[in-house]
Tab-separated table of C-alpha atoms in Angstrom:
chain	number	residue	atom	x	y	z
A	22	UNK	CA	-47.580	-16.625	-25.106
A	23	UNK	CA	-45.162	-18.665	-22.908
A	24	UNK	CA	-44.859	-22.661	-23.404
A	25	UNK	CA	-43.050	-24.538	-20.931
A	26	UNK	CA	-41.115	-27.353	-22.865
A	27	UNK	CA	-39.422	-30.668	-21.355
A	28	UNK	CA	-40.352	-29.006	-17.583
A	29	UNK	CA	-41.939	-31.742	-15.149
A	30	UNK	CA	-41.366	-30.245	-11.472
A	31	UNK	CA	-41.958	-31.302	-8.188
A	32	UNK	CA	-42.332	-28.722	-5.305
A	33	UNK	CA	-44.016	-29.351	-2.363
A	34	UNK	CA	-43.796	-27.056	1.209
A	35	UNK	CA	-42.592	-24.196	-1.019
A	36	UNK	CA	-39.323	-26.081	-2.002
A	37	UNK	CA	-38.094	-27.045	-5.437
A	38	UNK	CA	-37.791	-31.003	-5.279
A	39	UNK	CA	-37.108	-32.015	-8.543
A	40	UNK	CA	-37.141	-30.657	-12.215
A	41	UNK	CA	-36.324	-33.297	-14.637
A	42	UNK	CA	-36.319	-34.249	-18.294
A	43	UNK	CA	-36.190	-37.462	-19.694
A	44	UNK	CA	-37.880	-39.914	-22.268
A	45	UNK	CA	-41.520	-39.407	-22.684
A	46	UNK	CA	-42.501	-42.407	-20.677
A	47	UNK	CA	-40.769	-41.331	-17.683
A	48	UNK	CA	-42.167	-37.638	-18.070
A	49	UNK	CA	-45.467	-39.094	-18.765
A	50	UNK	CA	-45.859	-41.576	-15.559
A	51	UNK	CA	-44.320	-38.701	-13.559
A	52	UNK	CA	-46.786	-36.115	-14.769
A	53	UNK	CA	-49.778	-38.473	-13.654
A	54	UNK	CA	-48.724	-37.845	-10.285
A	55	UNK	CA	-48.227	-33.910	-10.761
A	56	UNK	CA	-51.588	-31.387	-9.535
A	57	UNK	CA	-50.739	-27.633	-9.606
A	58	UNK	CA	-51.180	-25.783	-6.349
A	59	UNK	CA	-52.446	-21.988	-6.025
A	60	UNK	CA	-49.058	-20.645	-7.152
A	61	UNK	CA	-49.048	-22.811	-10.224
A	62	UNK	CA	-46.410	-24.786	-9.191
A	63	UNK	CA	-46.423	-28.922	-10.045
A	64	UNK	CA	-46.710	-30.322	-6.833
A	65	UNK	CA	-46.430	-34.118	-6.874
A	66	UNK	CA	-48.393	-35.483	-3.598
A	67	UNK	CA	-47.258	-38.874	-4.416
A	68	UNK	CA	-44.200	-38.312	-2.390
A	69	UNK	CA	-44.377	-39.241	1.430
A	70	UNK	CA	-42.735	-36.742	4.068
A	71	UNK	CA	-39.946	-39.579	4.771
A	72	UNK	CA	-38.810	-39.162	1.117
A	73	UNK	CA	-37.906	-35.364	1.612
A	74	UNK	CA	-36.354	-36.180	4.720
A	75	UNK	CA	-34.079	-38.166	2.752
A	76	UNK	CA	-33.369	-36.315	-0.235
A	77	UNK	CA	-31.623	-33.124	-0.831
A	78	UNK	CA	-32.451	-30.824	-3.799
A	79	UNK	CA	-29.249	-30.083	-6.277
A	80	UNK	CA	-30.060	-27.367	-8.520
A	81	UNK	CA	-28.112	-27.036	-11.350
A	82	UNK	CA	-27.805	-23.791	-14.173
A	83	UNK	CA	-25.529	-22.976	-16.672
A	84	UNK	CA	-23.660	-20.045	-18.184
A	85	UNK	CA	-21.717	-20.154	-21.475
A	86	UNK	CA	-19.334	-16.812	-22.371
A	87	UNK	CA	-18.149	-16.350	-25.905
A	88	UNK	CA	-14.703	-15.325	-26.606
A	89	UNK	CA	-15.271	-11.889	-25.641
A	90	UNK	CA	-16.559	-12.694	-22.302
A	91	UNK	CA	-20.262	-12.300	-23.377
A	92	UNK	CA	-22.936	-14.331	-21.422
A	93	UNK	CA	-25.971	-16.455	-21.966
A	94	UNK	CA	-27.721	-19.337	-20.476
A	95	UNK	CA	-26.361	-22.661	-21.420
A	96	UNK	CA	-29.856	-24.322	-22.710
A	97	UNK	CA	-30.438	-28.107	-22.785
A	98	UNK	CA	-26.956	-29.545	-21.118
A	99	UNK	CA	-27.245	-32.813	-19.811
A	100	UNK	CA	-26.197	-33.949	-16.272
A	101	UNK	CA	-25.594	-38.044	-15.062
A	102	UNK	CA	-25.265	-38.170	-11.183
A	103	UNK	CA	-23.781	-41.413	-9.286
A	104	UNK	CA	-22.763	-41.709	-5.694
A	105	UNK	CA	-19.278	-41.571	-5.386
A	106	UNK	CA	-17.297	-44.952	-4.857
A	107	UNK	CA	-14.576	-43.504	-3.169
A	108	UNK	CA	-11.928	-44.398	-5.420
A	109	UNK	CA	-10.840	-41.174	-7.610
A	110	UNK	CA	-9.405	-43.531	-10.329
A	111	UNK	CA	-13.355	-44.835	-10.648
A	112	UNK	CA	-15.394	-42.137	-9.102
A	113	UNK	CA	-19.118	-44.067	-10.400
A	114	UNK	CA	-20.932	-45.768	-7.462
A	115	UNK	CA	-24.561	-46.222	-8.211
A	116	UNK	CA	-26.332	-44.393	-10.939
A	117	UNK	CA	-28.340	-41.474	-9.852
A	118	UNK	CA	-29.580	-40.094	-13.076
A	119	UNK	CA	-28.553	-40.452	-16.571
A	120	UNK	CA	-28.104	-38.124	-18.976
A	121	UNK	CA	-31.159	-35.798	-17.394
A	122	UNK	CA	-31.825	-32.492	-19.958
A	123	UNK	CA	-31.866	-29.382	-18.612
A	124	UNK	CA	-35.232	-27.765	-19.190
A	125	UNK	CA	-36.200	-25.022	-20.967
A	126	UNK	CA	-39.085	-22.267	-21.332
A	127	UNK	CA	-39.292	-21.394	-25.269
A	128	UNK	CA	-41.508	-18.013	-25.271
A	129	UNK	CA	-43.427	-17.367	-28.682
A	130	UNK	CA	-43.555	-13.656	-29.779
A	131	UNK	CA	-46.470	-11.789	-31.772
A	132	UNK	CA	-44.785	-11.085	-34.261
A	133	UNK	CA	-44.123	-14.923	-34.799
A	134	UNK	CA	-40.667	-15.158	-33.914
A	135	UNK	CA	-39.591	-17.609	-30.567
A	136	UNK	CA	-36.905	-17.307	-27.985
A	137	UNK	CA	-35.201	-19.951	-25.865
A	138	UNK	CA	-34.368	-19.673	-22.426
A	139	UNK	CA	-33.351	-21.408	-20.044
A	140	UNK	CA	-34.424	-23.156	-16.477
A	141	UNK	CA	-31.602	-25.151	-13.945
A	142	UNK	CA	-32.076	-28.924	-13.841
A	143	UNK	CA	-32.651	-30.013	-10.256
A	144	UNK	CA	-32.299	-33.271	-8.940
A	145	UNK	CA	-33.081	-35.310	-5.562
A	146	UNK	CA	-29.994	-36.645	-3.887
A	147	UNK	CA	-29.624	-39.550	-1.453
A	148	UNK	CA	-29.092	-37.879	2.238
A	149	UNK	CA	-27.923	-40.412	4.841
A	150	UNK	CA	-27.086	-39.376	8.466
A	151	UNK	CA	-23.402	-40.193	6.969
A	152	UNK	CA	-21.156	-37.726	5.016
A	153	UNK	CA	-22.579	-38.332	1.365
A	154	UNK	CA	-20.550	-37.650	-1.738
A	155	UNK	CA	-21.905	-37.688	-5.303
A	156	UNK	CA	-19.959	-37.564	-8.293
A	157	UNK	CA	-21.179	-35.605	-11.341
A	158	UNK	CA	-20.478	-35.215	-14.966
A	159	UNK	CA	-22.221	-32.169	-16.647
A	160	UNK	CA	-22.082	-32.470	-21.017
A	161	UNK	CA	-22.637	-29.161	-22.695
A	162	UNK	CA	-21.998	-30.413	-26.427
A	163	UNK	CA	-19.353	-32.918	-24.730
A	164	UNK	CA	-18.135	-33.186	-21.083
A	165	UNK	CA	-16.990	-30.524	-19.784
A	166	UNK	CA	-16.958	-30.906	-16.188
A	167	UNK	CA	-17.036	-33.433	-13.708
A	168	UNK	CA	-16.204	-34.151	-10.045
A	169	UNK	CA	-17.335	-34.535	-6.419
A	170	UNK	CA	-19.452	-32.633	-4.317
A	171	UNK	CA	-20.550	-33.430	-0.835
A	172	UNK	CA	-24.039	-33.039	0.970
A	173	UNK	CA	-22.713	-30.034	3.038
A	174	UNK	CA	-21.908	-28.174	-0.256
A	175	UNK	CA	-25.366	-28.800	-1.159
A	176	UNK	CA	-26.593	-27.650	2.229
A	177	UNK	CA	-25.093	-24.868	1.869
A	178	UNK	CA	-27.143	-23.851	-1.425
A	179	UNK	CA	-30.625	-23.684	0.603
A	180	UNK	CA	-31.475	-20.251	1.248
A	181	UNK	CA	-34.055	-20.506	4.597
A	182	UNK	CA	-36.788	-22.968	3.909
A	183	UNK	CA	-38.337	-22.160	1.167
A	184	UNK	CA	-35.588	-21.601	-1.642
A	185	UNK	CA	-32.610	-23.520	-3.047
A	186	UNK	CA	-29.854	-21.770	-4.678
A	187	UNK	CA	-28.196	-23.590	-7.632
A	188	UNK	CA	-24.339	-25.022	-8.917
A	189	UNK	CA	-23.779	-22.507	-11.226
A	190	UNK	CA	-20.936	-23.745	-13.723
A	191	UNK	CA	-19.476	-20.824	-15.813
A	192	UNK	CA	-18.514	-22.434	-19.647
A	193	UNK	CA	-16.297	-20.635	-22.078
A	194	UNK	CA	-14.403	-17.034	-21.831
A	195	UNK	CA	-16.145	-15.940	-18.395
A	196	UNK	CA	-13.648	-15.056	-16.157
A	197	UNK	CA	-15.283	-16.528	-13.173
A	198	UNK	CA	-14.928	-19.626	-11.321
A	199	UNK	CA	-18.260	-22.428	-10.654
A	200	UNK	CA	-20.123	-21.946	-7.789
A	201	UNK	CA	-19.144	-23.903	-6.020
A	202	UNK	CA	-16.406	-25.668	-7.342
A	203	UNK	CA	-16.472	-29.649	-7.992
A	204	UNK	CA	-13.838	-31.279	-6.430
């Protein structure tokens, strides 16, 4: 049996809008607004068509190596999202999201064990007709990565129209850079 844990989503016109996690009050009044379409996918119809139009989806997963360069998915990091003020020294403009969980599926097996694994953290970012830039901090235990990245890097993460690739960070002994890269 599978149990989805901590997963409110949004998708609507086959895209991934939003997958959030946050105190129970917020999840609740969100998942008022949530019906489930053929697919099964949460589609929240509460959202008008200007709101997509100015919103880009950031999808977010996480890898964690151990010292001998063994992987797994880095389950329940938190991410905090601002617009970036321009100024390196003081990179928070206004507050996106705080502190969002990442969510996570937790399977239970017959034989009464359970496994964890995990889903990327997606979140709806301001898109002016301007060059936007958003600054990030990702915590995984404690911070381990923060920076800038700009609306064309997220762009460049939708795959035709009806998929968005993710910012896949890489934490630990991997070997491998982020994709892509914070500034």
């Amino acid at each position: 049996m599978r149990k989805m844990i901590m997963l409110p989503c949004i998708v609507m016109y086959g895209l991934l809008l939003s997958c959030s996690s946050g105190d129970d009050k917020a999840n609740s009044a969100q998942q008022e607004n949530l019906m489930t379409d053929e697919a099964g996918n949460a589609v929240n119809f509460s959202l008008s068509t200007s709101d997509m139009n100015n919103a880009l989806t950031f999808c977010i997963f996480g890898t964690f190596c151990d010292e001998n360069g063994r992987q797994a998915e880095a389950i329940q990091y938190e991410v905090s999202a601002w617009t970036f003020s321009g100024d390196p020294e003081n990179p928070q403009g206004e507050l996106l999201y705080e502190k969002q969980v990442s969510p996570m599926i937790i399977t239970d097996n017959e034989d009464g064990t359970s496994e964890q694994s995990a889903e990327p953290l997606c979140l709806n970012l301001p898109d002016t007709e301007e060059e936007d830039q958003y600054y990030l901090e990702i915590y995984y235990g404690g911070l381990i990565r923060s920076g800038v990245i700009t609306d064309e890097q997220v762009k460049a993460l939708y795959v035709g129209q009806d998929r968005v690739d993710y910012y896949h960070f890489r934490e630990g002994n991997c070997n491998l850079p982020d994709s892509p890269a914070l500034l």
